[in-house]
PDB file of C-alpha atoms and ligand atoms in Angstrom:
ATOM      1  CA  MET A  10      72.725 -27.992   3.040  1.00 61.00           C
ATOM      2  CA  SER A  11      74.473 -25.474   5.237  1.00 93.00           C
ATOM      3  CA  ASP A  12      72.164 -22.441   5.065  1.00 98.00           C
ATOM      4  CA  TYR A  13      69.975 -21.761   8.057  1.00 98.00           C
ATOM      5  CA  ILE A  14      68.182 -19.130  10.092  1.00 98.00           C
ATOM      6  CA  ILE A  15      68.317 -18.721  13.861  1.00 98.00           C
ATOM      7  CA  ARG A  16      65.293 -17.407  15.725  1.00 98.00           C
ATOM      8  CA  ALA A  17      66.118 -15.993  19.130  1.00 98.00           C
ATOM      9  CA  THR A  18      64.955 -13.719  21.892  1.00 97.00           C
ATOM     10  CA  ALA A  19      66.782 -11.605  24.462  1.00 96.00           C
ATOM     11  CA  GLY A  20      66.294  -9.033  27.199  1.00 93.00           C
ATOM     12  CA  ASP A  21      63.430 -10.848  28.857  1.00 92.00           C
ATOM     13  CA  HIS A  22      61.468 -10.902  25.574  1.00 92.00           C
ATOM     14  CA  GLN A  23      62.019  -7.182  24.910  1.00 95.00           C
ATOM     15  CA  ILE A  24      64.135  -8.104  21.884  1.00 97.00           C
ATOM     16  CA  ARG A  25      63.527 -10.610  19.124  1.00 97.00           C
ATOM     17  CA  ALA A  26      66.237 -11.558  16.689  1.00 98.00           C
ATOM     18  CA  PHE A  27      66.861 -13.489  13.506  1.00 98.00           C
ATOM     19  CA  ALA A  28      70.222 -14.256  11.933  1.00 98.00           C
ATOM     20  CA  ALA A  29      70.970 -16.210   8.796  1.00 98.00           C
ATOM     21  CA  THR A  30      73.779 -17.646   6.774  1.00 98.00           C
ATOM     22  CA  THR A  31      72.704 -17.880   3.129  1.00 98.00           C
ATOM     23  CA  ARG A  32      75.807 -18.444   1.007  1.00 98.00           C
ATOM     24  CA  GLU A  33      74.458 -21.526  -0.778  1.00 98.00           C
ATOM     25  CA  LEU A  34      71.064 -20.103  -1.620  1.00 98.00           C
ATOM     26  CA  VAL A  35      72.523 -16.870  -2.946  1.00 98.00           C
ATOM     27  CA  GLU A  36      75.015 -18.837  -5.045  1.00 98.00           C
ATOM     28  CA  GLN A  37      72.152 -20.932  -6.375  1.00 98.00           C
ATOM     29  CA  ALA A  38      70.211 -17.810  -7.295  1.00 98.00           C
ATOM     30  CA  ARG A  39      73.316 -16.440  -9.007  1.00 98.00           C
ATOM     31  CA  GLN A  40      73.654 -19.585 -11.108  1.00 98.00           C
ATOM     32  CA  ALA A  41      69.935 -19.770 -11.926  1.00 98.00           C
ATOM     33  CA  HIS A  42      69.750 -16.166 -13.104  1.00 98.00           C
ATOM     34  CA  ASN A  43      73.338 -15.666 -14.252  1.00 98.00           C
ATOM     35  CA  THR A  44      73.456 -12.414 -12.303  1.00 98.00           C
ATOM     36  CA  SER A  45      76.254  -9.863 -12.574  1.00 97.00           C
ATOM     37  CA  PRO A  46      78.196  -9.207  -9.332  1.00 97.00           C
ATOM     38  CA  VAL A  47      76.160  -6.136  -8.366  1.00 97.00           C
ATOM     39  CA  ALA A  48      72.897  -7.928  -9.194  1.00 98.00           C
ATOM     40  CA  THR A  49      74.059 -10.952  -7.143  1.00 98.00           C
ATOM     41  CA  ALA A  50      74.677  -8.628  -4.194  1.00 98.00           C
ATOM     42  CA  ALA A  51      71.299  -6.895  -4.530  1.00 98.00           C
ATOM     43  CA  LEU A  52      69.323 -10.106  -5.059  1.00 98.00           C
ATOM     44  CA  GLY A  53      71.329 -11.944  -2.392  1.00 98.00           C
ATOM     45  CA  ARG A  54      70.604  -9.274   0.196  1.00 98.00           C
ATOM     46  CA  LEU A  55      66.891  -9.296  -0.594  1.00 98.00           C
ATOM     47  CA  LEU A  56      66.719 -13.117  -0.599  1.00 98.00           C
ATOM     48  CA  THR A  57      68.449 -13.161   2.797  1.00 98.00           C
ATOM     49  CA  ALA A  58      65.971 -10.638   4.184  1.00 98.00           C
ATOM     50  CA  GLY A  59      63.095 -12.562   2.613  1.00 98.00           C
ATOM     51  CA  SER A  60      64.156 -15.846   4.190  1.00 98.00           C
ATOM     52  CA  MET A  61      64.182 -14.268   7.666  1.00 98.00           C
ATOM     53  CA  MET A  62      60.973 -12.273   7.151  1.00 98.00           C
ATOM     54  CA  GLY A  63      59.291 -15.403   5.796  1.00 98.00           C
ATOM     55  CA  VAL A  64      59.903 -17.453   8.924  1.00 97.00           C
ATOM     56  CA  MET A  65      58.508 -14.590  11.040  1.00 96.00           C
ATOM     57  CA  MET A  66      55.088 -15.538   9.692  1.00 96.00           C
ATOM     58  CA  LYS A  67      53.131 -18.072  11.676  1.00 92.00           C
ATOM     59  CA  GLY A  68      50.807 -19.841   9.261  1.00 94.00           C
ATOM     60  CA  GLU A  69      51.897 -22.879   7.326  1.00 94.00           C
ATOM     61  CA  ASP A  70      50.651 -21.457   3.999  1.00 95.00           C
ATOM     62  CA  ASP A  71      51.594 -17.823   4.625  1.00 97.00           C
ATOM     63  CA  LEU A  72      53.511 -16.128   1.836  1.00 97.00           C
ATOM     64  CA  LEU A  73      55.647 -13.022   1.901  1.00 98.00           C
ATOM     65  CA  THR A  74      56.667 -10.995  -1.136  1.00 98.00           C
ATOM     66  CA  ILE A  75      59.154  -8.131  -1.102  1.00 98.00           C
ATOM     67  CA  LYS A  76      59.227  -5.936  -4.169  1.00 98.00           C
ATOM     68  CA  ILE A  77      61.667  -3.176  -4.952  1.00 98.00           C
ATOM     69  CA  GLN A  78      60.864  -0.879  -7.837  1.00 98.00           C
ATOM     70  CA  GLY A  79      63.593   1.631  -8.545  1.00 97.00           C
ATOM     71  CA  SER A  80      64.865   4.147 -11.077  1.00 98.00           C
ATOM     72  CA  GLY A  81      68.300   2.502 -11.292  1.00 98.00           C
ATOM     73  CA  PRO A  82      69.541   0.154 -14.047  1.00 98.00           C
ATOM     74  CA  ILE A  83      68.580  -3.049 -12.190  1.00 98.00           C
ATOM     75  CA  GLU A  84      64.965  -1.790 -12.560  1.00 98.00           C
ATOM     76  CA  GLY A  85      63.669  -3.820  -9.658  1.00 98.00           C
ATOM     77  CA  LEU A  86      63.706  -7.033  -7.657  1.00 98.00           C
ATOM     78  CA  THR A  87      61.058  -9.435  -6.427  1.00 98.00           C
ATOM     79  CA  VAL A  88      61.521 -12.035  -3.704  1.00 98.00           C
ATOM     80  CA  THR A  89      58.924 -14.465  -2.335  1.00 98.00           C
ATOM     81  CA  ALA A  90      59.361 -16.534   0.810  1.00 98.00           C
ATOM     82  CA  ASP A  91      57.234 -18.912   2.823  1.00 97.00           C
ATOM     83  CA  SER A  92      57.165 -19.552   6.552  1.00 97.00           C
ATOM     84  CA  LYS A  93      59.254 -22.721   6.243  1.00 97.00           C
ATOM     85  CA  GLY A  94      62.491 -21.187   4.972  1.00 97.00           C
ATOM     86  CA  ASP A  95      61.955 -21.546   1.215  1.00 98.00           C
ATOM     87  CA  VAL A  96      62.776 -18.428  -0.745  1.00 98.00           C
ATOM     88  CA  LYS A  97      62.985 -17.511  -4.439  1.00 98.00           C
ATOM     89  CA  GLY A  98      63.412 -14.337  -6.411  1.00 98.00           C
ATOM     90  CA  TYR A  99      64.818 -12.464  -9.351  1.00 98.00           C
ATOM     91  CA  ALA A 100      66.258  -9.171 -10.518  1.00 98.00           C
ATOM     92  CA  TYR A 101      64.469  -7.510 -13.443  1.00 98.00           C
ATOM     93  CA  ASN A 102      67.784  -6.730 -15.160  1.00 98.00           C
ATOM     94  CA  PRO A 103      70.165  -9.429 -13.889  1.00 98.00           C
ATOM     95  CA  GLY A 104      73.046  -8.446 -16.159  1.00 97.00           C
ATOM     96  CA  VAL A 105      73.451  -4.882 -14.844  1.00 97.00           C
ATOM     97  CA  MET A 106      77.079  -3.746 -14.663  1.00 96.00           C
ATOM     98  CA  LEU A 107      78.205  -0.710 -12.683  1.00 95.00           C
ATOM     99  CA  PRO A 108      81.561   0.665 -11.555  1.00 93.00           C
ATOM    100  CA  PRO A 109      82.245   0.153  -7.831  1.00 91.00           C
ATOM    101  CA  SER A 110      80.981   2.755  -5.354  1.00 89.00           C
ATOM    102  CA  GLN A 111      83.289   5.395  -3.863  1.00 86.00           C
ATOM    103  CA  ALA A 112      84.031   3.013  -1.004  1.00 85.00           C
ATOM    104  CA  GLY A 113      85.169   0.416  -3.548  1.00 87.00           C
ATOM    105  CA  LYS A 114      82.122  -1.763  -2.928  1.00 91.00           C
ATOM    106  CA  LEU A 115      79.513  -3.218  -5.267  1.00 94.00           C
ATOM    107  CA  ASP A 116      77.186  -0.286  -5.882  1.00 96.00           C
ATOM    108  CA  VAL A 117      73.823  -1.816  -4.954  1.00 97.00           C
ATOM    109  CA  GLY A 118      72.349   1.608  -4.127  1.00 97.00           C
ATOM    110  CA  GLY A 119      73.364   2.880  -7.550  1.00 97.00           C
ATOM    111  CA  ALA A 120      71.890  -0.169  -9.260  1.00 98.00           C
ATOM    112  CA  VAL A 121      68.562   0.184  -7.431  1.00 98.00           C
ATOM    113  CA  GLY A 122      68.216   3.979  -7.496  1.00 97.00           C
ATOM    114  CA  GLU A 123      65.230   5.823  -6.090  1.00 98.00           C
ATOM    115  CA  GLY A 124      61.904   4.148  -5.675  1.00 98.00           C
ATOM    116  CA  VAL A 125      59.550   2.141  -3.542  1.00 98.00           C
ATOM    117  CA  LEU A 126      59.768  -0.923  -1.323  1.00 98.00           C
ATOM    118  CA  SER A 127      56.629  -3.020  -0.925  1.00 98.00           C
ATOM    119  CA  VAL A 128      56.057  -5.866   1.488  1.00 98.00           C
ATOM    120  CA  ILE A 129      53.054  -8.044   0.724  1.00 98.00           C
ATOM    121  CA  LYS A 130      51.972 -10.613   3.301  1.00 97.00           C
ATOM    122  CA  ASP A 131      49.410 -13.173   2.305  1.00 96.00           C
ATOM    123  CA  ILE A 132      48.394 -14.728   5.593  1.00 91.00           C
ATOM    124  CA  GLY A 133      45.148 -16.319   4.452  1.00 89.00           C
ATOM    125  CA  LEU A 134      42.901 -13.281   4.951  1.00 90.00           C
ATOM    126  CA  LYS A 135      40.611 -12.015   2.216  1.00 91.00           C
ATOM    127  CA  GLU A 136      43.049  -9.286   1.250  1.00 94.00           C
ATOM    128  CA  PRO A 137      46.817  -9.488   1.629  1.00 95.00           C
ATOM    129  CA  TYR A 138      48.536  -7.027   3.936  1.00 95.00           C
ATOM    130  CA  ILE A 139      50.551  -4.493   1.923  1.00 97.00           C
ATOM    131  CA  GLY A 140      53.091  -2.094   3.429  1.00 97.00           C
ATOM    132  CA  GLN A 141      54.930   0.391   1.293  1.00 97.00           C
ATOM    133  CA  THR A 142      57.748   2.858   1.965  1.00 98.00           C
ATOM    134  CA  ILE A 143      60.146   4.875  -0.144  1.00 98.00           C
ATOM    135  CA  LEU A 144      63.703   3.661  -0.618  1.00 98.00           C
ATOM    136  CA  VAL A 145      66.155   5.526   1.601  1.00 97.00           C
ATOM    137  CA  GLY A 146      69.313   4.660  -0.319  1.00 93.00           C
ATOM    138  CA  GLY A 147      68.632   1.447  -2.149  1.00 91.00           C
ATOM    139  CA  GLU A 148      71.220  -0.567  -0.203  1.00 96.00           C
ATOM    140  CA  ILE A 149      68.273  -2.752   0.949  1.00 98.00           C
ATOM    141  CA  ALA A 150      69.167  -3.268   4.660  1.00 97.00           C
ATOM    142  CA  GLU A 151      68.613   0.443   5.407  1.00 97.00           C
ATOM    143  CA  ASP A 152      65.480   0.421   3.279  1.00 98.00           C
ATOM    144  CA  LEU A 153      64.051  -2.442   5.331  1.00 98.00           C
ATOM    145  CA  THR A 154      65.044  -0.773   8.611  1.00 97.00           C
ATOM    146  CA  TYR A 155      63.108   2.260   7.449  1.00 97.00           C
ATOM    147  CA  TYR A 156      60.190   0.104   6.314  1.00 98.00           C
ATOM    148  CA  TYR A 157      59.928  -1.535   9.745  1.00 97.00           C
ATOM    149  CA  ALA A 158      59.986   1.836  11.529  1.00 96.00           C
ATOM    150  CA  ALA A 159      57.601   3.664   9.204  1.00 97.00           C
ATOM    151  CA  SER A 160      55.185   0.938   8.146  1.00 96.00           C
ATOM    152  CA  GLU A 161      55.162  -1.563  11.005  1.00 95.00           C
ATOM    153  CA  GLN A 162      56.166   0.780  13.877  1.00 95.00           C
ATOM    154  CA  THR A 163      58.782  -1.754  14.948  1.00 95.00           C
ATOM    155  CA  PRO A 164      62.245  -0.313  15.674  1.00 95.00           C
ATOM    156  CA  SER A 165      64.605  -2.719  13.944  1.00 96.00           C
ATOM    157  CA  SER A 166      68.195  -3.124  12.969  1.00 96.00           C
ATOM    158  CA  VAL A 167      68.647  -4.910   9.652  1.00 97.00           C
ATOM    159  CA  ALA A 168      72.052  -6.022   8.359  1.00 97.00           C
ATOM    160  CA  LEU A 169      72.481  -7.853   5.054  1.00 98.00           C
ATOM    161  CA  GLY A 170      75.598  -8.720   3.128  1.00 97.00           C
ATOM    162  CA  VAL A 171      76.970 -10.649   0.177  1.00 97.00           C
ATOM    163  CA  LEU A 172      80.708 -11.123  -0.277  1.00 97.00           C
ATOM    164  CA  MET A 173      82.017 -12.318  -3.640  1.00 95.00           C
ATOM    165  CA  ASN A 174      84.993 -14.441  -4.589  1.00 96.00           C
ATOM    166  CA  LYS A 175      87.382 -13.173  -7.265  1.00 94.00           C
ATOM    167  CA  ASP A 176      85.687 -15.468  -9.794  1.00 96.00           C
ATOM    168  CA  ASN A 177      82.327 -13.794  -8.975  1.00 95.00           C
ATOM    169  CA  THR A 178      80.896 -16.776  -7.128  1.00 97.00           C
ATOM    170  CA  VAL A 179      79.441 -16.132  -3.678  1.00 98.00           C
ATOM    171  CA  LYS A 180      81.932 -16.353  -0.821  1.00 98.00           C
ATOM    172  CA  GLN A 181      79.675 -15.388   2.073  1.00 98.00           C
ATOM    173  CA  ALA A 182      76.122 -14.187   2.484  1.00 98.00           C
ATOM    174  CA  GLY A 183      73.974 -13.579   5.490  1.00 98.00           C
ATOM    175  CA  GLY A 184      72.275 -11.081   7.710  1.00 98.00           C
ATOM    176  CA  PHE A 185      70.350 -10.341  10.836  1.00 98.00           C
ATOM    177  CA  ILE A 186      67.142  -8.591  11.873  1.00 98.00           C
ATOM    178  CA  ILE A 187      66.994  -7.438  15.493  1.00 98.00           C
ATOM    179  CA  GLN A 188      63.745  -5.883  16.697  1.00 97.00           C
ATOM    180  CA  LEU A 189      62.617  -4.098  19.828  1.00 96.00           C
ATOM    181  CA  LEU A 190      59.266  -5.260  21.042  1.00 93.00           C
ATOM    182  CA  PRO A 191      56.721  -2.889  22.615  1.00 90.00           C
ATOM    183  CA  GLY A 192      57.733  -1.904  26.132  1.00 88.00           C
ATOM    184  CA  ALA A 193      61.486  -2.233  25.627  1.00 90.00           C
ATOM    185  CA  SER A 194      63.243  -0.167  28.287  1.00 91.00           C
ATOM    186  CA  ASP A 195      65.455   2.835  27.504  1.00 91.00           C
ATOM    187  CA  ALA A 196      68.393   1.067  29.126  1.00 90.00           C
ATOM    188  CA  ILE A 197      68.059  -1.867  26.718  1.00 91.00           C
ATOM    189  CA  ILE A 198      67.639   0.455  23.739  1.00 91.00           C
ATOM    190  CA  ASP A 199      70.774   2.444  24.639  1.00 92.00           C
ATOM    191  CA  SER A 200      73.062  -0.511  25.185  1.00 92.00           C
ATOM    192  CA  LEU A 201      71.744  -2.318  22.116  1.00 93.00           C
ATOM    193  CA  GLU A 202      72.393   0.730  19.957  1.00 93.00           C
ATOM    194  CA  LYS A 203      75.934   0.910  21.275  1.00 93.00           C
ATOM    195  CA  LYS A 204      76.517  -2.763  20.597  1.00 93.00           C
ATOM    196  CA  LEU A 205      75.098  -2.537  17.064  1.00 94.00           C
ATOM    197  CA  GLY A 206      77.324   0.458  16.379  1.00 93.00           C
ATOM    198  CA  GLU A 207      80.336  -1.801  16.802  1.00 92.00           C
ATOM    199  CA  ILE A 208      79.247  -4.160  14.009  1.00 91.00           C
ATOM    200  CA  THR A 209      80.907  -3.140  10.783  1.00 87.00           C
ATOM    201  CA  SER A 210      80.174  -5.976   8.375  1.00 93.00           C
ATOM    202  CA  ILE A 211      78.065  -9.114   8.654  1.00 96.00           C
ATOM    203  CA  THR A 212      79.962 -10.868   5.852  1.00 96.00           C
ATOM    204  CA  GLU A 213      83.270 -10.098   7.537  1.00 96.00           C
ATOM    205  CA  LEU A 214      82.000 -11.792  10.701  1.00 97.00           C
ATOM    206  CA  LEU A 215      80.852 -14.809   8.691  1.00 97.00           C
ATOM    207  CA  ASP A 216      84.120 -14.894   6.797  1.00 97.00           C
ATOM    208  CA  GLN A 217      86.014 -15.011  10.093  1.00 97.00           C
ATOM    209  CA  GLY A 218      84.173 -18.233  10.829  1.00 96.00           C
ATOM    210  CA  ASN A 219      81.393 -16.858  13.027  1.00 97.00           C
ATOM    211  CA  THR A 220      78.084 -18.721  12.856  1.00 97.00           C
ATOM    212  CA  PRO A 221      74.726 -16.909  13.086  1.00 98.00           C
ATOM    213  CA  GLU A 222      74.522 -18.137  16.699  1.00 97.00           C
ATOM    214  CA  MET A 223      77.916 -16.615  17.486  1.00 97.00           C
ATOM    215  CA  ILE A 224      76.982 -13.323  15.823  1.00 97.00           C
ATOM    216  CA  LEU A 225      73.780 -13.060  17.869  1.00 97.00           C
ATOM    217  CA  GLU A 226      75.676 -14.047  21.013  1.00 97.00           C
ATOM    218  CA  HIS A 227      78.178 -11.301  20.254  1.00 95.00           C
ATOM    219  CA  ILE A 228      75.448  -8.666  19.894  1.00 96.00           C
ATOM    220  CA  LEU A 229      72.871  -9.893  22.396  1.00 96.00           C
ATOM    221  CA  GLY A 230      74.866 -12.051  24.827  1.00 95.00           C
ATOM    222  CA  GLU A 231      74.812  -9.438  27.572  1.00 94.00           C
ATOM    223  CA  PHE A 232      71.009  -9.251  27.355  1.00 94.00           C
ATOM    224  CA  GLY A 233      70.585 -12.975  27.953  1.00 95.00           C
ATOM    225  CA  LEU A 234      70.278 -14.470  24.491  1.00 97.00           C
ATOM    226  CA  GLU A 235      67.942 -17.403  24.173  1.00 97.00           C
ATOM    227  CA  ILE A 236      68.080 -19.359  20.911  1.00 97.00           C
ATOM    228  CA  MET A 237      64.646 -20.720  20.110  1.00 97.00           C
ATOM    229  CA  GLU A 238      65.043 -22.503  16.816  1.00 96.00           C
ATOM    230  CA  GLN A 239      67.312 -23.292  13.879  1.00 97.00           C
ATOM    231  CA  ILE A 240      65.469 -23.355  10.552  1.00 98.00           C
ATOM    232  CA  PRO A 241      67.053 -24.629   7.314  1.00 98.00           C
ATOM    233  CA  THR A 242      66.628 -22.232   4.400  1.00 98.00           C
ATOM    234  CA  ARG A 243      67.067 -22.740   0.650  1.00 98.00           C
ATOM    235  CA  PHE A 244      66.476 -21.271  -2.782  1.00 98.00           C
ATOM    236  CA  TYR A 245      63.452 -23.175  -3.942  1.00 97.00           C
ATOM    237  CA  CYS A 246      60.823 -22.673  -6.615  1.00 97.00           C
ATOM    238  CA  SER A 247      57.758 -24.887  -6.685  1.00 93.00           C
ATOM    239  CA  CYS A 248      57.045 -24.411 -10.385  1.00 95.00           C
ATOM    240  CA  ASP A 249      56.548 -27.466 -12.583  1.00 95.00           C
ATOM    241  CA  LYS A 250      54.995 -28.214 -15.954  1.00 92.00           C
ATOM    242  CA  ALA A 251      51.536 -28.806 -14.477  1.00 92.00           C
ATOM    243  CA  ARG A 252      51.505 -25.372 -12.806  1.00 91.00           C
ATOM    244  CA  VAL A 253      52.725 -23.653 -15.943  1.00 92.00           C
ATOM    245  CA  GLU A 254      50.006 -25.485 -17.898  1.00 92.00           C
ATOM    246  CA  LYS A 255      47.374 -24.168 -15.533  1.00 91.00           C
ATOM    247  CA  ALA A 256      48.674 -20.642 -16.054  1.00 89.00           C
ATOM    248  CA  LEU A 257      48.595 -21.128 -19.819  1.00 89.00           C
ATOM    249  CA  VAL A 258      45.026 -22.469 -19.743  1.00 89.00           C
ATOM    250  CA  SER A 259      43.974 -19.426 -17.736  1.00 90.00           C
ATOM    251  CA  ILE A 260      45.106 -16.955 -20.420  1.00 87.00           C
ATOM    252  CA  GLY A 261      42.173 -18.082 -22.543  1.00 87.00           C
ATOM    253  CA  ARG A 262      41.050 -20.164 -25.486  1.00 90.00           C
ATOM    254  CA  LYS A 263      41.504 -17.488 -28.105  1.00 92.00           C
ATOM    255  CA  GLU A 264      45.118 -16.794 -27.127  1.00 92.00           C
ATOM    256  CA  ILE A 265      45.989 -20.485 -27.175  1.00 93.00           C
ATOM    257  CA  GLN A 266      44.383 -20.852 -30.613  1.00 94.00           C
ATOM    258  CA  GLU A 267      46.583 -17.987 -31.842  1.00 94.00           C
ATOM    259  CA  MET A 268      49.670 -19.834 -30.603  1.00 92.00           C
ATOM    260  CA  ILE A 269      48.517 -23.016 -32.361  1.00 94.00           C
ATOM    261  CA  ASP A 270      48.002 -21.024 -35.577  1.00 95.00           C
ATOM    262  CA  GLU A 271      51.600 -19.832 -35.348  1.00 93.00           C
ATOM    263  CA  GLY A 272      52.530 -23.482 -35.763  1.00 93.00           C
ATOM    264  CA  LYS A 273      55.570 -23.347 -33.496  1.00 92.00           C
ATOM    265  CA  SER A 274      56.297 -24.714 -30.059  1.00 93.00           C
ATOM    266  CA  ILE A 275      56.505 -22.071 -27.355  1.00 93.00           C
ATOM    267  CA  GLU A 276      58.722 -21.619 -24.330  1.00 94.00           C
ATOM    268  CA  VAL A 277      57.356 -20.361 -21.033  1.00 93.00           C
ATOM    269  CA  ASN A 278      59.845 -18.970 -18.544  1.00 94.00           C
ATOM    270  CA  CYS A 279      59.433 -19.000 -14.772  1.00 95.00           C
ATOM    271  CA  HIS A 280      60.724 -15.603 -13.613  1.00 95.00           C
ATOM    272  CA  PHE A 281      61.511 -16.836 -10.129  1.00 96.00           C
ATOM    273  CA  CYS A 282      63.904 -19.662 -11.008  1.00 96.00           C
ATOM    274  CA  ASN A 283      64.490 -18.978 -14.718  1.00 96.00           C
ATOM    275  CA  LYS A 284      63.446 -22.485 -15.749  1.00 96.00           C
ATOM    276  CA  ASN A 285      61.977 -22.829 -19.259  1.00 96.00           C
ATOM    277  CA  TYR A 286      59.043 -25.054 -20.106  1.00 96.00           C
ATOM    278  CA  GLU A 287      58.477 -26.076 -23.675  1.00 95.00           C
ATOM    279  CA  PHE A 288      55.021 -26.614 -25.136  1.00 94.00           C
ATOM    280  CA  THR A 289      54.734 -28.179 -28.569  1.00 95.00           C
ATOM    281  CA  VAL A 290      51.821 -27.466 -30.914  1.00 95.00           C
ATOM    282  CA  GLU A 291      50.408 -30.837 -29.839  1.00 94.00           C
ATOM    283  CA  ASP A 292      50.607 -29.733 -26.183  1.00 93.00           C
ATOM    284  CA  LEU A 293      48.864 -26.491 -27.052  1.00 94.00           C
ATOM    285  CA  LYS A 294      46.073 -28.332 -28.842  1.00 94.00           C
ATOM    286  CA  ARG A 295      45.548 -30.466 -25.748  1.00 92.00           C
ATOM    287  CA  LEU A 296      45.413 -27.312 -23.591  1.00 90.00           C
ATOM    288  CA  HIS A 297      42.997 -25.693 -26.026  1.00 91.00           C
ATOM    289  CA  GLU A 298      40.592 -28.543 -25.465  1.00 89.00           C
ATOM    290  CA  LYS A 299      40.927 -28.183 -21.706  1.00 83.00           C
ATOM    291  CA  SER A 300      40.334 -24.422 -21.646  1.00 78.00           C
TER     292      SER A 300
HETATM  293 ZN1   ZN B  30      60.228 -21.581 -11.047  1.00 81.98          ZN
END
């Protein structure tokens, strides 16, 4: 597996940084959900962000969910990541087709439209932490930059990209999140802004053969980049028949009886990985007894 995330620090701990290469996991998501090119780009960007934001959490069982609800034809996206680099997600309308944007790019902003970005962090407290901001363009990286500034008061630079092959498979995917920590000096802020202004496209850098380490070195080298950790990341869903059974049992005895009365086997779909689980009438009868 070649996808991974780099966790790093720079500027005497005034800057923290994450960079990721995620081609394989985005391609896997594309195959699982049979996404159109623009949906692959949107979902791939959000999965890449999710993988990095997931490993920012400290607890072993912490879970992060990013939800985008928009007025555009993709209708929305949901991504869930853990702190170990596992990420999964889906687009509500994976088949959305749109003409390219004016710049000739996949029109992710047009597919997402106007709406809301929510970040839900379940870090083992009674209530999950929920931060919510409006979308500022729907291109996802900018929306997350805005989220970090407005909701978490952390000045951040977020870059996310997905580059497609001519046959609509994923050629490159990746991104970075660079954040200023409290107390960052004006000198650091100014030179970092200048440096970030020179970056045009994360996927172009990856396509030229740059690794996440090299990209961070390029941006943060002059501030004394220190690479802390390399974390493998993957598209992974932990669903299985037993979990789906539990969910079915929890919908209630009466509902299961109704399904039995229909006399047909049913299929339950996992939204996150698009796997289908079949339950025969015999299965349902067994569940009915359990419920
Ligand atoms: Zn699943």
